[in-house]
Coordinates of C-alpha atoms in Angstrom, one line a residue:
M95 CA -176.4 13.7 -197.0
D96 CA -175.1 14.6 -200.1
D97 CA -171.8 13.8 -201.0
K98 CA -170.7 17.6 -202.2
T99 CA -173.0 18.3 -198.7
F100 CA -169.8 21.5 -197.3
N101 CA -170.3 22.3 -193.6
P102 CA -168.4 25.6 -192.9
F103 CA -168.7 24.3 -188.9
I104 CA -165.4 22.2 -189.9
S105 CA -163.8 24.2 -192.4
E106 CA -160.3 23.9 -190.7
R107 CA -160.2 20.7 -191.2
K108 CA -156.5 20.0 -193.1
E109 CA -159.3 17.8 -196.5
H110 CA -161.2 21.6 -196.0
S111 CA -158.3 23.8 -196.6
I112 CA -159.3 26.6 -200.1
E113 CA -157.4 24.4 -201.7
N114 CA -159.3 21.1 -201.5
L115 CA -162.2 23.1 -201.6
I116 CA -161.5 24.1 -205.2
D117 CA -160.2 21.1 -206.2
Y118 CA -163.6 19.4 -204.8
F119 CA -166.5 22.2 -206.2
E120 CA -164.2 22.4 -209.8
I121 CA -164.0 26.0 -209.8
P122 CA -161.7 26.7 -212.3
T123 CA -157.9 27.7 -211.5
L124 CA -155.9 30.6 -213.4
E125 CA -152.2 29.5 -214.9
D126 CA -150.3 31.4 -214.0
A127 CA -149.2 33.0 -217.0
K128 CA -148.4 37.1 -216.3
L129 CA -152.2 39.0 -216.4
E130 CA -152.6 42.4 -217.6
I131 CA -156.1 43.8 -216.5
E132 CA -157.0 46.6 -219.6
K133 CA -157.8 49.8 -217.6
N134 CA -160.6 51.1 -216.7
S135 CA -162.6 47.5 -217.5
H136 CA -165.2 47.3 -215.1
S137 CA -166.4 50.0 -212.1
I138 CA -165.2 48.0 -208.5
A139 CA -163.4 50.6 -206.5
Y140 CA -160.2 49.2 -205.0
S141 CA -161.5 49.3 -201.4
Y142 CA -163.7 46.3 -202.3
C143 CA -161.8 44.6 -204.3
K144 CA -159.3 44.5 -201.4
K145 CA -161.9 43.6 -198.9
N146 CA -163.4 41.5 -200.8
H147 CA -160.3 39.3 -201.7
L148 CA -160.8 40.0 -205.6
I149 CA -161.1 41.4 -209.2
P150 CA -162.9 40.9 -212.7
I151 CA -160.1 40.0 -215.2
E152 CA -162.4 39.8 -218.4
K153 CA -165.8 39.7 -219.8
Q154 CA -166.0 36.9 -222.2
E155 CA -169.2 37.4 -224.1
D156 CA -171.7 38.7 -221.3
V157 CA -170.1 36.4 -218.5
Y158 CA -167.6 38.2 -215.9
I159 CA -164.5 36.3 -215.5
I160 CA -163.5 37.2 -211.7
A161 CA -159.9 36.0 -210.1
S162 CA -161.4 35.5 -206.1
S163 CA -158.6 34.0 -203.8
N164 CA -160.9 32.9 -201.3
P165 CA -164.7 32.8 -203.5
F166 CA -166.3 31.0 -201.0
L167 CA -168.0 34.0 -199.8
L168 CA -171.3 34.8 -199.4
G169 CA -174.0 36.7 -201.5
I170 CA -170.8 37.8 -203.4
E171 CA -172.4 36.6 -206.3
S172 CA -175.2 39.0 -206.9
E173 CA -173.7 41.7 -205.5
L174 CA -171.1 41.5 -207.8
S175 CA -173.4 40.0 -210.9
F176 CA -176.1 43.3 -209.4
M177 CA -172.8 45.9 -209.7
L178 CA -171.7 44.5 -212.9
D179 CA -174.8 44.4 -214.3
A180 CA -173.7 41.4 -216.0
P181 CA -173.4 37.3 -214.6
I182 CA -170.4 36.4 -213.2
K183 CA -168.2 33.1 -212.4
F184 CA -165.4 33.0 -210.6
C185 CA -161.7 31.8 -211.2
Y186 CA -159.1 30.8 -208.6
L187 CA -155.7 32.7 -208.3
T188 CA -153.6 32.6 -205.0
Q189 CA -153.8 35.6 -202.0
E190 CA -150.5 36.5 -203.4
K191 CA -150.6 36.8 -207.3
L192 CA -154.2 38.4 -207.0
V193 CA -152.8 41.3 -204.6
A194 CA -149.5 41.9 -207.0
L195 CA -153.2 42.4 -209.9
I196 CA -154.8 44.0 -207.6
D197 CA -151.8 46.8 -206.8
S198 CA -150.9 46.2 -210.8
Y199 CA -154.4 47.3 -211.7
F200 CA -155.6 50.1 -209.4
H201 CA -151.4 51.8 -209.1
H202 CA -152.7 54.4 -212.5
E203 CA -149.0 55.7 -214.2
G204 CA -147.2 59.1 -213.0
A205 CA -150.0 61.0 -215.6
A206 CA -152.0 60.8 -213.4
A207 CA -150.7 64.0 -210.9
S208 CA -150.7 65.8 -214.3
K209 CA -153.9 65.7 -215.3
L210 CA -155.4 66.6 -211.8
I211 CA -153.3 69.7 -211.9
Q212 CA -154.9 70.7 -215.1
K213 CA -158.1 69.6 -213.4
L214 CA -157.7 72.0 -210.8
S215 CA -160.6 75.6 -210.1
D216 CA -158.4 78.6 -210.2
K217 CA -160.9 79.1 -206.9
P218 CA -159.1 77.7 -204.0
K219 CA -162.2 74.5 -203.1
T220 CA -162.1 73.8 -198.5
K221 CA -163.1 70.6 -197.5
S222 CA -162.8 68.1 -194.5
E223 CA -159.2 66.5 -195.3
I224 CA -159.2 62.6 -193.9
Q225 CA -156.5 61.0 -192.6
I226 CA -154.9 58.1 -195.3
Y227 CA -153.9 55.1 -194.9
D228 CA -153.5 54.0 -198.4
L229 CA -152.2 55.5 -201.2
L230 CA -154.3 53.6 -203.7
D231 CA -157.9 53.7 -201.9
Q232 CA -158.8 56.8 -203.2
D233 CA -162.4 58.4 -202.1
K234 CA -164.1 59.9 -204.4
E235 CA -165.3 63.4 -201.8
S236 CA -162.1 63.9 -200.9
A237 CA -160.6 67.6 -201.6
P238 CA -158.1 67.9 -204.9
S239 CA -155.5 68.7 -202.8
I240 CA -155.7 65.5 -201.6
S241 CA -156.0 63.2 -204.5
L242 CA -153.4 65.6 -205.7
L243 CA -150.4 65.0 -203.0
N244 CA -151.9 61.1 -203.1
S245 CA -150.5 61.2 -207.2
V246 CA -147.7 63.3 -206.6
I247 CA -146.5 60.9 -204.4
K248 CA -147.3 56.9 -205.8
E249 CA -145.3 59.0 -209.0
A250 CA -142.7 59.6 -207.7
I251 CA -142.3 56.6 -206.3
S252 CA -142.7 54.5 -209.5
Q253 CA -140.5 57.1 -211.2
G254 CA -137.4 56.2 -208.0
A255 CA -137.2 59.4 -206.5
S256 CA -135.2 59.8 -203.6
D257 CA -137.0 63.3 -202.1
V258 CA -139.5 64.8 -203.0
H259 CA -139.8 68.8 -202.8
F260 CA -142.8 70.6 -202.4
E261 CA -141.3 74.5 -202.8
P262 CA -143.6 78.1 -202.5
V263 CA -142.2 80.0 -206.3
E264 CA -143.9 83.6 -205.9
E265 CA -146.9 83.0 -207.6
T266 CA -146.8 79.2 -208.3
F267 CA -145.7 76.6 -205.9
R268 CA -143.2 73.8 -207.5
I269 CA -143.2 70.3 -206.9
R270 CA -139.2 68.4 -207.3
Y271 CA -138.0 64.9 -208.1
R272 CA -134.5 64.1 -207.0
I273 CA -134.3 61.2 -209.0
D274 CA -131.3 59.7 -209.8
G275 CA -128.9 62.1 -207.5
V276 CA -131.1 65.1 -210.0
L277 CA -133.8 68.1 -209.1
Q278 CA -136.2 67.6 -211.7
N279 CA -139.1 70.3 -212.1
R280 CA -142.2 67.7 -212.8
H281 CA -145.3 70.4 -211.6
T282 CA -146.2 73.5 -211.4
V283 CA -149.6 74.3 -209.0
P284 CA -151.4 77.0 -208.5
S285 CA -150.2 79.1 -206.1
H286 CA -153.8 78.7 -203.4
Y287 CA -153.4 75.1 -203.1
K288 CA -149.8 74.8 -201.3
S289 CA -152.2 75.9 -198.2
N290 CA -153.5 73.0 -198.1
I291 CA -151.3 70.6 -199.5
T292 CA -148.5 72.3 -197.0
S293 CA -150.9 72.0 -193.8
R294 CA -151.7 68.2 -195.1
L295 CA -148.1 66.7 -195.0
K296 CA -147.4 68.2 -191.4
L297 CA -151.0 66.2 -190.2
M298 CA -149.5 63.1 -191.7
A299 CA -146.1 64.2 -190.4
K300 CA -148.2 64.8 -186.5
L301 CA -146.2 68.0 -187.2
D302 CA -147.3 71.5 -185.4
I303 CA -149.6 72.8 -188.5
A304 CA -149.5 75.8 -186.5
E305 CA -145.7 76.6 -186.4
M306 CA -145.0 78.6 -189.3
R307 CA -141.5 80.4 -188.2
R308 CA -139.3 77.2 -187.1
P309 CA -138.1 74.4 -189.3
Q310 CA -140.0 71.0 -188.0
D311 CA -138.9 67.5 -188.8
G312 CA -141.6 65.1 -188.9
R313 CA -142.2 61.6 -190.1
I314 CA -144.7 59.2 -192.4
K315 CA -145.6 55.8 -193.0
L316 CA -147.6 55.5 -195.9
K317 CA -149.0 52.3 -197.6
V318 CA -149.0 52.3 -201.5
G319 CA -151.4 48.8 -201.8
N320 CA -149.5 45.8 -200.0
K321 CA -146.0 47.6 -199.6
E322 CA -145.2 49.4 -196.4
I323 CA -142.8 53.0 -197.7
D324 CA -141.2 55.7 -195.0
F325 CA -140.9 59.1 -194.9
R326 CA -138.6 61.7 -193.6
V327 CA -140.3 64.8 -193.1
S328 CA -138.6 68.4 -193.3
T329 CA -140.0 71.2 -193.0
I330 CA -138.7 75.2 -193.0
P331 CA -140.2 78.9 -193.6
I332 CA -139.0 80.5 -196.4
S333 CA -140.2 83.8 -198.1
N334 CA -143.1 82.5 -199.5
G335 CA -144.4 80.2 -197.0
E336 CA -143.0 76.5 -195.8
R337 CA -140.5 74.6 -197.7
I338 CA -141.0 70.8 -198.2
V339 CA -139.0 67.8 -198.7
L340 CA -139.8 64.8 -198.3
R341 CA -137.7 61.8 -198.1
I342 CA -138.6 58.8 -199.2
L343 CA -137.6 55.5 -197.9
D344 CA -138.2 53.0 -200.0
K345 CA -136.7 49.6 -197.6
N346 CA -137.7 47.7 -202.1
N347 CA -134.8 49.7 -203.0
L348 CA -132.6 49.2 -200.8
L349 CA -129.7 46.7 -202.2
L350 CA -127.0 46.0 -199.3
G351 CA -124.2 43.9 -200.4
F352 CA -120.9 43.7 -202.4
N353 CA -122.3 42.1 -205.9
H354 CA -124.9 45.5 -206.0
M355 CA -122.3 48.2 -205.5
G356 CA -120.2 48.1 -208.5
M357 CA -116.8 48.5 -206.7
R358 CA -114.1 46.7 -209.2
S359 CA -112.9 43.7 -208.1
H360 CA -109.1 45.1 -207.0
T361 CA -110.4 47.5 -204.9
L362 CA -113.3 45.5 -203.6
D363 CA -110.5 42.1 -202.3
I364 CA -108.6 45.1 -200.9
F365 CA -111.4 46.5 -199.1
K366 CA -113.2 42.8 -197.5
T367 CA -110.0 42.6 -196.3
M368 CA -110.0 45.7 -194.0
I369 CA -113.5 45.2 -193.4
K370 CA -112.6 41.7 -191.6
R371 CA -110.6 43.3 -189.4
S372 CA -110.6 42.9 -185.8
E373 CA -110.3 46.1 -184.8
G374 CA -109.1 49.3 -186.7
I375 CA -111.0 52.2 -187.9
I376 CA -112.6 52.7 -191.1
L377 CA -113.5 55.5 -192.5
V378 CA -116.1 56.3 -195.5
T379 CA -116.0 59.3 -197.4
G380 CA -118.0 61.9 -199.8
P381 CA -121.0 64.5 -199.9
T382 CA -124.8 63.6 -198.9
G383 CA -126.3 61.3 -200.8
S384 CA -122.7 60.0 -202.1
G385 CA -124.4 56.0 -201.0
K386 CA -121.7 55.8 -197.7
T387 CA -124.7 55.0 -195.4
T388 CA -125.8 51.5 -197.9
T389 CA -121.6 51.2 -198.3
L390 CA -121.7 50.8 -194.5
Y391 CA -125.0 49.1 -194.3
S392 CA -123.4 46.4 -197.1
A393 CA -119.6 45.8 -194.6
V394 CA -121.5 45.4 -191.5
S395 CA -123.8 42.7 -193.4
E396 CA -120.8 41.0 -195.2
I397 CA -119.1 40.2 -191.6
Y398 CA -122.5 39.9 -189.8
H399 CA -122.2 36.2 -188.1
E400 CA -123.8 35.1 -184.6
S401 CA -120.5 35.1 -183.0
L402 CA -119.7 39.1 -184.1
N403 CA -121.8 41.4 -181.2
I404 CA -122.1 44.3 -184.1
M405 CA -123.8 47.8 -182.6
T406 CA -124.7 51.2 -184.4
I407 CA -125.7 54.8 -183.2
E408 CA -126.8 56.8 -186.6
D409 CA -129.7 60.3 -187.3
P410 CA -131.8 58.7 -187.6
V411 CA -131.9 55.3 -187.7
E412 CA -133.5 54.8 -191.8
Y413 CA -133.1 51.1 -192.3
K414 CA -133.5 48.4 -190.0
L415 CA -130.7 45.0 -190.1
A416 CA -131.7 42.1 -189.5
G417 CA -129.4 41.1 -186.3
I418 CA -128.1 44.2 -185.6
A419 CA -128.6 46.3 -182.8
Q420 CA -129.5 50.2 -183.8
M421 CA -130.1 53.2 -182.1
G422 CA -130.6 57.2 -182.9
V423 CA -129.3 59.9 -181.5
Q424 CA -132.3 62.1 -179.8
P425 CA -131.1 65.6 -179.6
K426 CA -133.9 66.4 -177.5
I427 CA -132.8 63.8 -174.7
D428 CA -129.4 65.0 -175.2
L429 CA -128.4 61.8 -176.6
T430 CA -125.5 62.6 -179.1
F431 CA -123.6 60.4 -181.3
A432 CA -120.3 60.7 -178.4
K433 CA -122.3 59.9 -175.1
G434 CA -124.4 56.9 -177.1
L435 CA -120.9 55.8 -178.1
K436 CA -119.9 56.2 -174.9
H437 CA -122.8 53.5 -173.7
I438 CA -122.1 51.0 -176.6
L439 CA -118.8 50.6 -175.3
R440 CA -120.9 49.3 -172.8
Q441 CA -122.7 47.1 -174.5
D442 CA -119.5 44.2 -174.9
P443 CA -119.4 45.2 -179.0
D444 CA -117.0 44.0 -181.8
V445 CA -118.3 46.1 -184.4
I446 CA -119.1 49.5 -183.8
L447 CA -121.0 51.3 -186.5
I448 CA -121.0 55.7 -186.2
G449 CA -123.1 57.1 -188.5
E450 CA -120.6 60.3 -189.3
I451 CA -118.2 61.6 -186.9
R452 CA -119.4 65.3 -186.6
D453 CA -117.1 66.3 -183.4
L454 CA -113.8 65.9 -181.0
E455 CA -115.4 63.7 -178.3
T456 CA -117.0 61.5 -181.3
A457 CA -113.0 61.5 -183.1
Q458 CA -111.9 60.4 -179.3
I459 CA -113.9 57.8 -178.8
A460 CA -114.7 56.4 -182.0
I461 CA -110.3 56.1 -181.4
Q462 CA -109.9 54.9 -178.4
A463 CA -112.5 52.6 -178.6
A464 CA -110.3 51.1 -182.8
L465 CA -106.5 50.8 -180.5
T466 CA -108.7 48.9 -177.3
G467 CA -110.3 46.3 -179.7
H468 CA -112.8 47.2 -181.7
L469 CA -113.3 47.7 -185.3
V470 CA -115.3 50.6 -185.9
L471 CA -117.0 51.7 -189.0
S472 CA -117.3 55.2 -189.7
T473 CA -118.3 58.6 -192.4
L474 CA -117.0 61.6 -192.7
H475 CA -117.6 64.4 -195.4
T476 CA -114.6 65.0 -197.3
N477 CA -113.8 65.8 -201.2
D478 CA -111.7 62.7 -201.3
A479 CA -109.6 59.7 -198.6
P480 CA -106.4 61.9 -198.0
S481 CA -108.8 65.1 -197.4
A482 CA -110.1 62.7 -194.5
I483 CA -107.0 62.6 -192.6
T484 CA -107.0 66.6 -192.3
R485 CA -110.1 66.7 -191.6
L486 CA -109.6 64.6 -188.3
V487 CA -106.4 66.9 -187.5
D488 CA -108.6 70.2 -187.6
M489 CA -110.8 69.0 -185.1
G490 CA -107.6 67.9 -183.6
I491 CA -106.2 64.4 -183.7
E492 CA -102.9 64.3 -183.0
P493 CA -101.7 62.7 -186.1
Y494 CA -99.6 59.6 -184.8
L495 CA -103.1 58.4 -183.6
L496 CA -104.5 58.6 -187.0
S497 CA -101.8 56.0 -188.3
S498 CA -101.6 53.6 -186.3
C499 CA -105.2 53.1 -185.4
V500 CA -106.8 54.4 -189.1
I501 CA -107.0 51.2 -191.7
G502 CA -108.7 52.4 -195.1
V503 CA -110.7 55.7 -196.3
L504 CA -113.4 54.7 -199.3
A505 CA -114.4 58.2 -201.0
Q506 CA -117.3 57.7 -202.9
R507 CA -119.0 59.2 -205.6
L508 CA -122.4 58.1 -207.8
V509 CA -122.4 58.8 -211.0
R510 CA -125.8 58.0 -213.4
T511 CA -125.6 55.3 -215.8
I512 CA -126.6 55.8 -219.1
C513 CA -130.2 54.3 -220.5
P514 CA -129.6 51.8 -222.6
Y515 CA -133.2 52.3 -225.0
C516 CA -131.9 55.5 -225.9
K517 CA -127.5 54.9 -225.9
K518 CA -125.9 56.9 -228.8
S519 CA -122.4 57.4 -229.8
Y520 CA -121.5 61.3 -229.7
S521 CA -118.5 63.0 -230.1
P522 CA -117.3 65.1 -226.2
S523 CA -115.9 68.6 -226.8
N524 CA -111.7 68.6 -226.0
K525 CA -111.8 70.8 -223.4
H526 CA -113.7 67.9 -221.8
L527 CA -111.7 65.7 -222.6
Q528 CA -108.3 67.2 -221.5
T529 CA -109.9 68.3 -218.3
L530 CA -109.7 64.2 -217.4
K531 CA -106.8 63.7 -219.6
L532 CA -109.0 61.0 -221.3
Q533 CA -106.7 59.5 -224.0
T534 CA -108.1 59.2 -227.5
D535 CA -108.0 57.8 -230.6
K536 CA -109.4 57.1 -233.9
E537 CA -111.6 54.1 -232.6
S538 CA -112.6 55.9 -230.0
L539 CA -116.5 55.8 -229.3
F540 CA -118.3 57.3 -226.3
Y541 CA -121.9 57.7 -225.7
H542 CA -124.4 59.7 -224.4
G543 CA -128.9 59.2 -223.8
E544 CA -130.4 61.3 -226.1
G545 CA -133.9 61.3 -224.3
C546 CA -137.0 58.8 -223.9
N547 CA -140.2 58.1 -222.1
K548 CA -138.0 55.6 -220.0
C549 CA -135.3 57.8 -218.8
Y550 CA -137.8 60.8 -218.4
H551 CA -135.8 63.0 -221.9
S552 CA -132.6 62.6 -219.3
G553 CA -131.0 60.2 -220.5
Y554 CA -129.8 58.8 -218.4
R555 CA -131.6 55.1 -216.1
G556 CA -129.8 54.5 -212.8
R557 CA -126.4 54.8 -210.6
Q558 CA -123.3 53.5 -210.3
G559 CA -120.4 53.9 -207.7
I560 CA -117.0 54.9 -208.3
Y561 CA -115.0 55.0 -205.3
E562 CA -110.9 56.0 -204.4
L563 CA -109.9 53.4 -202.0
M564 CA -106.9 54.5 -199.6
P565 CA -105.4 52.0 -197.6
I566 CA -103.3 53.2 -194.5
A567 CA -100.1 51.2 -194.4
G568 CA -96.5 52.1 -195.8
K569 CA -95.1 54.6 -196.8
T570 CA -98.8 56.4 -196.9
K571 CA -98.8 55.7 -193.1
M572 CA -95.1 57.0 -192.6
K573 CA -96.9 59.9 -194.8
I574 CA -99.3 60.7 -192.5
S575 CA -97.7 60.2 -188.8
Q576 CA -95.5 62.7 -190.3
S577 CA -98.4 65.8 -192.2
S578 CA -101.9 65.9 -192.4
D579 CA -100.8 67.9 -196.1
S580 CA -104.2 66.2 -198.1
Q581 CA -101.8 66.8 -201.2
S582 CA -99.1 64.8 -199.7
I583 CA -100.5 62.3 -198.7
R584 CA -102.6 61.6 -201.7
T585 CA -99.3 62.2 -204.0
C586 CA -98.0 59.2 -201.8
A587 CA -101.4 57.2 -202.2
I588 CA -101.5 56.9 -205.9
K589 CA -97.9 56.2 -205.3
E590 CA -98.0 53.2 -203.4
G591 CA -101.4 52.2 -205.8
M592 CA -104.2 54.1 -205.5
V593 CA -106.7 54.5 -207.7
S594 CA -108.1 58.0 -208.0
L595 CA -112.5 59.0 -208.4
K596 CA -111.5 60.9 -211.4
Q597 CA -109.2 57.6 -212.6
E598 CA -112.3 55.2 -212.1
G599 CA -114.8 57.2 -213.7
C600 CA -112.8 57.4 -217.0
H601 CA -113.2 53.4 -217.0
L602 CA -117.0 53.7 -216.6
I603 CA -116.4 55.9 -219.4
E604 CA -114.1 54.4 -222.1
S605 CA -116.3 51.3 -220.5
G606 CA -119.7 52.1 -222.0
Q607 CA -122.0 52.8 -219.0
T608 CA -121.4 56.9 -218.3
T609 CA -121.0 60.3 -220.0
V610 CA -117.7 62.9 -220.0
E611 CA -120.5 65.5 -218.2
E612 CA -121.5 63.0 -215.7
V613 CA -118.0 62.5 -214.4
L614 CA -117.3 65.9 -214.8
R615 CA -120.3 67.0 -212.8
V616 CA -119.9 64.6 -209.1
A617 CA -115.3 64.8 -209.8
L618 CA -114.6 68.6 -211.5
G619 CA -112.5 69.4 -208.2
M620 CA -110.7 66.5 -207.7
E621 CA -106.9 66.8 -207.5
D622 CA -104.8 64.3 -209.6
V623 CA -101.5 63.9 -209.2

């Protein structure tokens, strides 16, 4: 038998691994340098490349170079040669790099959605719809509404959107993305496509397509190449039809850890000391979308240890944390925050994370847990840190209980940071500077973004947290036991060293990270003393 005879029945032996076979048959290996394939350089479909673990790289003279993680598949060479109408030559590429290369080539840019909208006909077209599992696996026979929806979702993900809004507006169907906390108009679709897009989204979320009078909630799990992304779906009936919002829950965008939060070192040191306490309540406040959940997740990730039993109750559980028991509330079966919290206390927890304190019963159980030796982390919807105390007293909690069990309150906002690609100096209005009480001189420089393709002409790219941390200690603790007035608590806390949200925002302005207008947008109603 010839030395290079290959027996497929013994391919599981170590010496016949793919790497050894590559060396044995002297198949060239692609270098680790970045691989870029020119768009539309070949007509091979995504599904074929994905199934057979290959992709054409380039054409050298009359020969196509094919990257493959398994160049030993039978019949592929002649099949590919026929499809490309040219001889082919295989090169080896690891599976991980090949998957990334395939995704990169077939993941079209955002302009795809706009091009599809331009191609939509004025007359409605009906077509049977099929289940979509992979957004990159496009079927040429798919209805235009399905192709458009796929392109919109891919575009929103690539642009870093947190939400996609589908809104029927009189004679049109408007699509907007929330990027860096601000809604931006993206597309306008002919109104007769709204029913197809709405039905498609409801079908994917396993909602009742026939029910158009009641709000509905659901979830979607989609694949974009090798990446799985969850979506939370909410529909409500309005005068022009059904309005749908997709919340994008991309685990790849969830950056846990205090090093990603942008908290100043002094504030961070105090907060870290708080979360290492064995008992008490720590509250994080702010409006929806201000990053409260990310802060709490970062806190429990920071203190996580095998010796601790950390449990959470959330509405809903959006991201799963390794080693932590997470429970979602389910109103349909009467599993509320309060009832779930009672059961958690029977599970011998050390640390409890409550998604939100919404009512008196939940607040009472949380305080009781803190008083009996548990560390409780939770959120409240208030404008600033002192208002959290006022809110709990309004619910019916006695001030003396709060002064004895609340360790601290952290209020936060997310401000957009200036795009580094179009950052320029500018002169903000004197009125805005006076509102923020910014002291300026002739050498003071302020910056903003002029707008470019990198930031989608918004002038901003990314977000940064600003934080107002109020430790409950000393005179502040005494003040809370005497009065629940938020203004008097704020005055006392600032005298004790608390830095306000506005002051934190001014620090970012002076360091050239954000603009005067952006800080005013998120902190205009904040009081200073």
